[in-house]
mmCIF file of C-alpha atoms in Angstrom:
data_model
loop_
_atom_site.group_PDB
_atom_site.id
_atom_site.type_symbol
_atom_site.label_atom_id
_atom_site.label_comp_id
_atom_site.label_asym_id
_atom_site.label_seq_id
_atom_site.Cartn_x
_atom_site.Cartn_y
_atom_site.Cartn_z
ATOM 1 C CA MET A 9 -9.143 -24.813 -20.538
ATOM 2 C CA LYS A 10 -8.179 -23.335 -17.166
ATOM 3 C CA LEU A 11 -7.867 -19.667 -16.281
ATOM 4 C CA ILE A 12 -5.076 -18.999 -13.787
ATOM 5 C CA VAL A 13 -5.290 -15.457 -12.439
ATOM 6 C CA GLY A 14 -2.542 -13.877 -10.360
ATOM 7 C CA LEU A 15 -3.615 -10.834 -8.380
ATOM 8 C CA GLY A 16 -1.621 -7.643 -8.005
ATOM 9 C CA ASN A 17 -1.448 -3.988 -8.931
ATOM 10 C CA PRO A 18 -0.103 -2.791 -12.298
ATOM 11 C CA GLY A 19 2.902 -0.535 -12.671
ATOM 12 C CA ALA A 20 6.534 -0.399 -11.607
ATOM 13 C CA LYS A 21 5.564 1.332 -8.349
ATOM 14 C CA TYR A 22 3.979 -1.915 -7.105
ATOM 15 C CA ALA A 23 6.428 -4.462 -8.560
ATOM 16 C CA GLY A 24 7.844 -6.721 -5.874
ATOM 17 C CA THR A 25 5.348 -5.680 -3.191
ATOM 18 C CA ARG A 26 3.589 -8.162 -0.944
ATOM 19 C CA HIS A 27 0.250 -7.448 -2.655
ATOM 20 C CA ASN A 28 1.774 -8.508 -6.001
ATOM 21 C CA ALA A 29 2.575 -12.064 -4.906
ATOM 22 C CA GLY A 30 0.013 -13.344 -7.437
ATOM 23 C CA PHE A 31 1.771 -11.514 -10.269
ATOM 24 C CA SER A 32 5.111 -12.971 -9.126
ATOM 25 C CA VAL A 33 3.730 -16.509 -9.303
ATOM 26 C CA ILE A 34 2.281 -15.937 -12.790
ATOM 27 C CA ASP A 35 5.641 -14.525 -13.933
ATOM 28 C CA GLU A 36 7.476 -17.635 -12.706
ATOM 29 C CA LEU A 37 4.872 -20.065 -14.074
ATOM 30 C CA ALA A 38 4.980 -18.332 -17.467
ATOM 31 C CA GLU A 39 8.766 -18.516 -17.527
ATOM 32 C CA ARG A 40 8.774 -22.219 -16.606
ATOM 33 C CA HIS A 41 6.409 -23.052 -19.464
ATOM 34 C CA ASN A 42 7.535 -20.516 -22.072
ATOM 35 C CA ILE A 43 4.226 -18.668 -22.073
ATOM 36 C CA LYS A 44 4.386 -14.991 -22.976
ATOM 37 C CA VAL A 45 1.995 -13.001 -20.792
ATOM 38 C CA ASP A 46 2.101 -9.858 -22.887
ATOM 39 C CA THR A 47 -1.265 -9.473 -24.629
ATOM 40 C CA CYS A 48 -3.478 -6.656 -23.303
ATOM 41 C CA LYS A 49 -7.048 -7.965 -23.421
ATOM 42 C CA HIS A 50 -10.037 -7.957 -21.084
ATOM 43 C CA LYS A 51 -8.426 -5.423 -18.723
ATOM 44 C CA ALA A 52 -5.522 -7.836 -18.165
ATOM 45 C CA LEU A 53 -2.181 -8.997 -19.437
ATOM 46 C CA ILE A 54 -2.808 -12.516 -20.681
ATOM 47 C CA GLY A 55 -0.913 -15.366 -22.252
ATOM 48 C CA LYS A 56 -2.080 -18.736 -23.561
ATOM 49 C CA GLY A 57 -0.236 -22.027 -23.465
ATOM 50 C CA VAL A 58 -0.271 -25.617 -22.278
ATOM 51 C CA ILE A 59 0.856 -26.866 -18.858
ATOM 52 C CA ASN A 60 0.872 -30.600 -18.107
ATOM 53 C CA GLY A 61 -1.382 -31.254 -21.086
ATOM 54 C CA GLU A 62 -3.980 -28.681 -20.010
ATOM 55 C CA LYS A 63 -4.683 -25.560 -22.066
ATOM 56 C CA VAL A 64 -4.303 -22.510 -19.850
ATOM 57 C CA ILE A 65 -4.785 -18.780 -19.888
ATOM 58 C CA LEU A 66 -2.462 -16.967 -17.507
ATOM 59 C CA ALA A 67 -3.801 -13.556 -16.508
ATOM 60 C CA MET A 68 -2.684 -10.550 -14.501
ATOM 61 C CA PRO A 69 -5.586 -8.087 -14.169
ATOM 62 C CA GLN A 70 -4.553 -4.487 -14.802
ATOM 63 C CA THR A 71 -7.574 -3.002 -13.016
ATOM 64 C CA PHE A 72 -5.829 -2.613 -9.657
ATOM 65 C CA MET A 73 -6.490 -5.167 -6.944
ATOM 66 C CA ASN A 74 -9.920 -4.033 -5.745
ATOM 67 C CA LEU A 75 -11.472 -4.333 -9.230
ATOM 68 C CA SER A 76 -9.870 -7.639 -10.281
ATOM 69 C CA GLY A 77 -13.282 -9.258 -10.728
ATOM 70 C CA GLU A 78 -14.064 -7.024 -13.722
ATOM 71 C CA SER A 79 -11.151 -8.503 -15.630
ATOM 72 C CA VAL A 80 -11.827 -12.069 -14.467
ATOM 73 C CA ARG A 81 -15.483 -11.817 -15.542
ATOM 74 C CA ALA A 82 -14.518 -10.415 -18.963
ATOM 75 C CA ILE A 83 -12.042 -13.255 -19.580
ATOM 76 C CA MET A 84 -14.495 -15.916 -18.385
ATOM 77 C CA ASP A 85 -17.251 -14.529 -20.609
ATOM 78 C CA PHE A 86 -15.046 -14.254 -23.700
ATOM 79 C CA TYR A 87 -13.697 -17.818 -23.397
ATOM 80 C CA LYS A 88 -17.004 -19.234 -22.075
ATOM 81 C CA LEU A 89 -15.413 -20.459 -18.844
ATOM 82 C CA THR A 90 -17.116 -21.282 -15.547
ATOM 83 C CA VAL A 91 -15.864 -21.001 -11.978
ATOM 84 C CA ASP A 92 -14.837 -24.678 -12.304
ATOM 85 C CA ASP A 93 -12.178 -23.452 -14.762
ATOM 86 C CA LEU A 94 -10.907 -20.649 -12.484
ATOM 87 C CA ILE A 95 -7.810 -20.712 -10.253
ATOM 88 C CA VAL A 96 -6.804 -17.530 -8.405
ATOM 89 C CA VAL A 97 -3.369 -16.898 -6.866
ATOM 90 C CA TYR A 98 -3.073 -14.111 -4.309
ATOM 91 C CA ASP A 99 -1.273 -12.793 -1.242
ATOM 92 C CA ASP A 100 -2.317 -13.777 2.279
ATOM 93 C CA ILE A 101 -1.229 -11.867 5.387
ATOM 94 C CA ASP A 102 -2.391 -14.720 7.631
ATOM 95 C CA LEU A 103 0.304 -17.035 6.259
ATOM 96 C CA ASP A 104 4.004 -16.682 7.009
ATOM 97 C CA VAL A 105 6.327 -15.744 4.170
ATOM 98 C CA GLY A 106 7.355 -18.969 2.438
ATOM 99 C CA LYS A 107 4.058 -20.762 3.079
ATOM 100 C CA ILE A 108 1.249 -21.479 0.631
ATOM 101 C CA ARG A 109 -2.272 -22.788 1.126
ATOM 102 C CA ILE A 110 -4.612 -24.296 -1.464
ATOM 103 C CA ARG A 111 -8.394 -24.342 -1.118
ATOM 104 C CA GLU A 112 -11.151 -25.540 -3.434
ATOM 105 C CA LYS A 113 -13.520 -22.766 -2.311
ATOM 106 C CA GLY A 114 -14.065 -20.272 0.472
ATOM 107 C CA SER A 115 -14.763 -16.719 1.467
ATOM 108 C CA ALA A 116 -12.672 -13.693 0.546
ATOM 109 C CA GLY A 117 -11.205 -13.659 4.041
ATOM 110 C CA GLY A 118 -11.029 -9.857 3.989
ATOM 111 C CA HIS A 119 -9.043 -9.713 0.735
ATOM 112 C CA ASN A 120 -10.572 -6.995 -1.467
ATOM 113 C CA GLY A 121 -9.385 -8.503 -4.747
ATOM 114 C CA MET A 122 -11.049 -11.789 -3.845
ATOM 115 C CA LYS A 123 -14.224 -10.008 -2.715
ATOM 116 C CA ASN A 124 -14.467 -8.419 -6.154
ATOM 117 C CA ILE A 125 -13.844 -11.702 -7.982
ATOM 118 C CA ILE A 126 -16.521 -13.427 -5.875
ATOM 119 C CA LEU A 127 -18.910 -10.555 -6.640
ATOM 120 C CA HIS A 128 -18.298 -10.645 -10.408
ATOM 121 C CA SER A 129 -18.131 -14.437 -10.757
ATOM 122 C CA GLY A 130 -21.210 -14.937 -8.591
ATOM 123 C CA SER A 131 -19.499 -17.722 -6.668
ATOM 124 C CA GLN A 132 -16.823 -18.504 -4.115
ATOM 125 C CA ASP A 133 -16.540 -22.099 -5.336
ATOM 126 C CA PHE A 134 -13.266 -21.840 -7.240
ATOM 127 C CA VAL A 135 -9.743 -23.015 -6.509
ATOM 128 C CA ARG A 136 -7.374 -20.566 -4.919
ATOM 129 C CA VAL A 137 -3.687 -20.663 -4.057
ATOM 130 C CA ARG A 138 -2.809 -18.303 -1.228
ATOM 131 C CA VAL A 139 0.800 -17.148 -0.943
ATOM 132 C CA GLY A 140 1.988 -16.106 2.503
ATOM 133 C CA VAL A 141 3.340 -12.570 2.779
ATOM 134 C CA GLY A 142 3.506 -12.353 6.575
ATOM 135 C CA LYS A 143 1.464 -10.668 9.264
ATOM 136 C CA LYS A 144 1.175 -6.913 9.499
ATOM 137 C CA PRO A 145 3.450 -5.414 12.155
ATOM 138 C CA GLU A 146 1.430 -3.765 14.932
ATOM 139 C CA HIS A 147 2.855 -0.321 14.198
ATOM 140 C CA MET A 148 1.915 -0.459 10.511
ATOM 141 C CA ASP A 149 -1.283 0.253 8.583
ATOM 142 C CA LEU A 150 -2.542 -2.769 6.590
ATOM 143 C CA ALA A 151 -2.362 -0.929 3.241
ATOM 144 C CA ASP A 152 1.218 0.153 3.968
ATOM 145 C CA HIS A 153 2.133 -3.440 4.855
ATOM 146 C CA VAL A 154 0.719 -5.107 1.724
ATOM 147 C CA LEU A 155 2.211 -2.371 -0.481
ATOM 148 C CA SER A 156 5.650 -2.771 1.113
ATOM 149 C CA ARG A 157 8.487 -4.811 -0.338
ATOM 150 C CA PHE A 158 9.970 -7.876 1.301
ATOM 151 C CA SER A 159 12.934 -7.518 3.619
ATOM 152 C CA ARG A 160 16.282 -8.923 2.559
ATOM 153 C CA GLU A 161 15.709 -11.734 5.090
ATOM 154 C CA ASP A 162 12.253 -12.584 3.693
ATOM 155 C CA LEU A 163 13.133 -12.488 -0.026
ATOM 156 C CA PRO A 164 14.554 -16.045 -0.212
ATOM 157 C CA PHE A 165 11.418 -17.382 1.522
ATOM 158 C CA MET A 166 9.189 -15.454 -0.884
ATOM 159 C CA ARG A 167 11.048 -16.897 -3.869
ATOM 160 C CA GLU A 168 10.617 -20.348 -2.326
ATOM 161 C CA SER A 169 6.867 -19.839 -1.870
ATOM 162 C CA CYS A 170 6.519 -18.647 -5.493
ATOM 163 C CA GLY A 171 8.218 -21.851 -6.593
ATOM 164 C CA LYS A 172 5.967 -23.936 -4.339
ATOM 165 C CA ALA A 173 2.886 -22.153 -5.686
ATOM 166 C CA CYS A 174 3.972 -22.952 -9.262
ATOM 167 C CA ASP A 175 4.585 -26.583 -8.298
ATOM 168 C CA ALA A 176 1.124 -26.691 -6.700
ATOM 169 C CA LEU A 177 -0.508 -25.169 -9.795
ATOM 170 C CA GLU A 178 1.142 -27.822 -11.959
ATOM 171 C CA VAL A 179 -0.265 -30.535 -9.659
ATOM 172 C CA ILE A 180 -3.725 -28.920 -9.727
ATOM 173 C CA LEU A 181 -3.655 -29.021 -13.528
ATOM 174 C CA SER A 182 -2.483 -32.637 -13.758
ATOM 175 C CA ASP A 183 -4.009 -34.303 -10.690
ATOM 176 C CA GLY A 184 -6.587 -31.884 -9.246
ATOM 177 C CA ALA A 185 -6.851 -29.535 -6.286
ATOM 178 C CA VAL A 186 -7.220 -32.256 -3.660
ATOM 179 C CA ALA A 187 -3.917 -33.834 -4.679
ATOM 180 C CA ALA A 188 -2.240 -30.427 -4.473
ATOM 181 C CA MET A 189 -3.834 -29.749 -1.085
ATOM 182 C CA ASN A 190 -2.594 -33.091 0.250
ATOM 183 C CA ARG A 191 0.916 -32.387 -0.980
ATOM 184 C CA TYR A 192 1.344 -28.677 -0.192
ATOM 185 C CA ASN A 193 -0.979 -27.724 2.682
ATOM 186 C CA GLY A 194 1.074 -28.304 5.797
#
């Protein structure tokens, strides 16, 4: 069983913001595979299903971004999962809108949600899919940037990157992270 966690902040106020790119990917993946992500458990909205023959738990932590690790740890403990079973999808300001990047492990890279997951999981050796949300404009505070919505010009690229991230997750589940990296990291 694999745990696919999309990072974001709960509530209508944050829907569609750059920081909720992980939630957007989980929403699309769930829709593609008819998985209802509507059960409140372990400080998250979760749904269970099967994608490409692999049992999955799709999760959207409801702890707010900076405490995402609490939810991830609770889910991993309850289902007796290890970091080998964990895939995290999150926003990345160092990637252009429309781009994705897959890694098998790595640091948090300054992302507070990832820092908290690394802290609570005790490892940085888990697969992650980073979704580009674009660099922060010089005149803008980082928090304001990641909590902003996409421009009309960027929205089609964001939808494209959500689709690519879902495609990549499907490849990770069927063929492994390396195959997905070879196909989608450009």
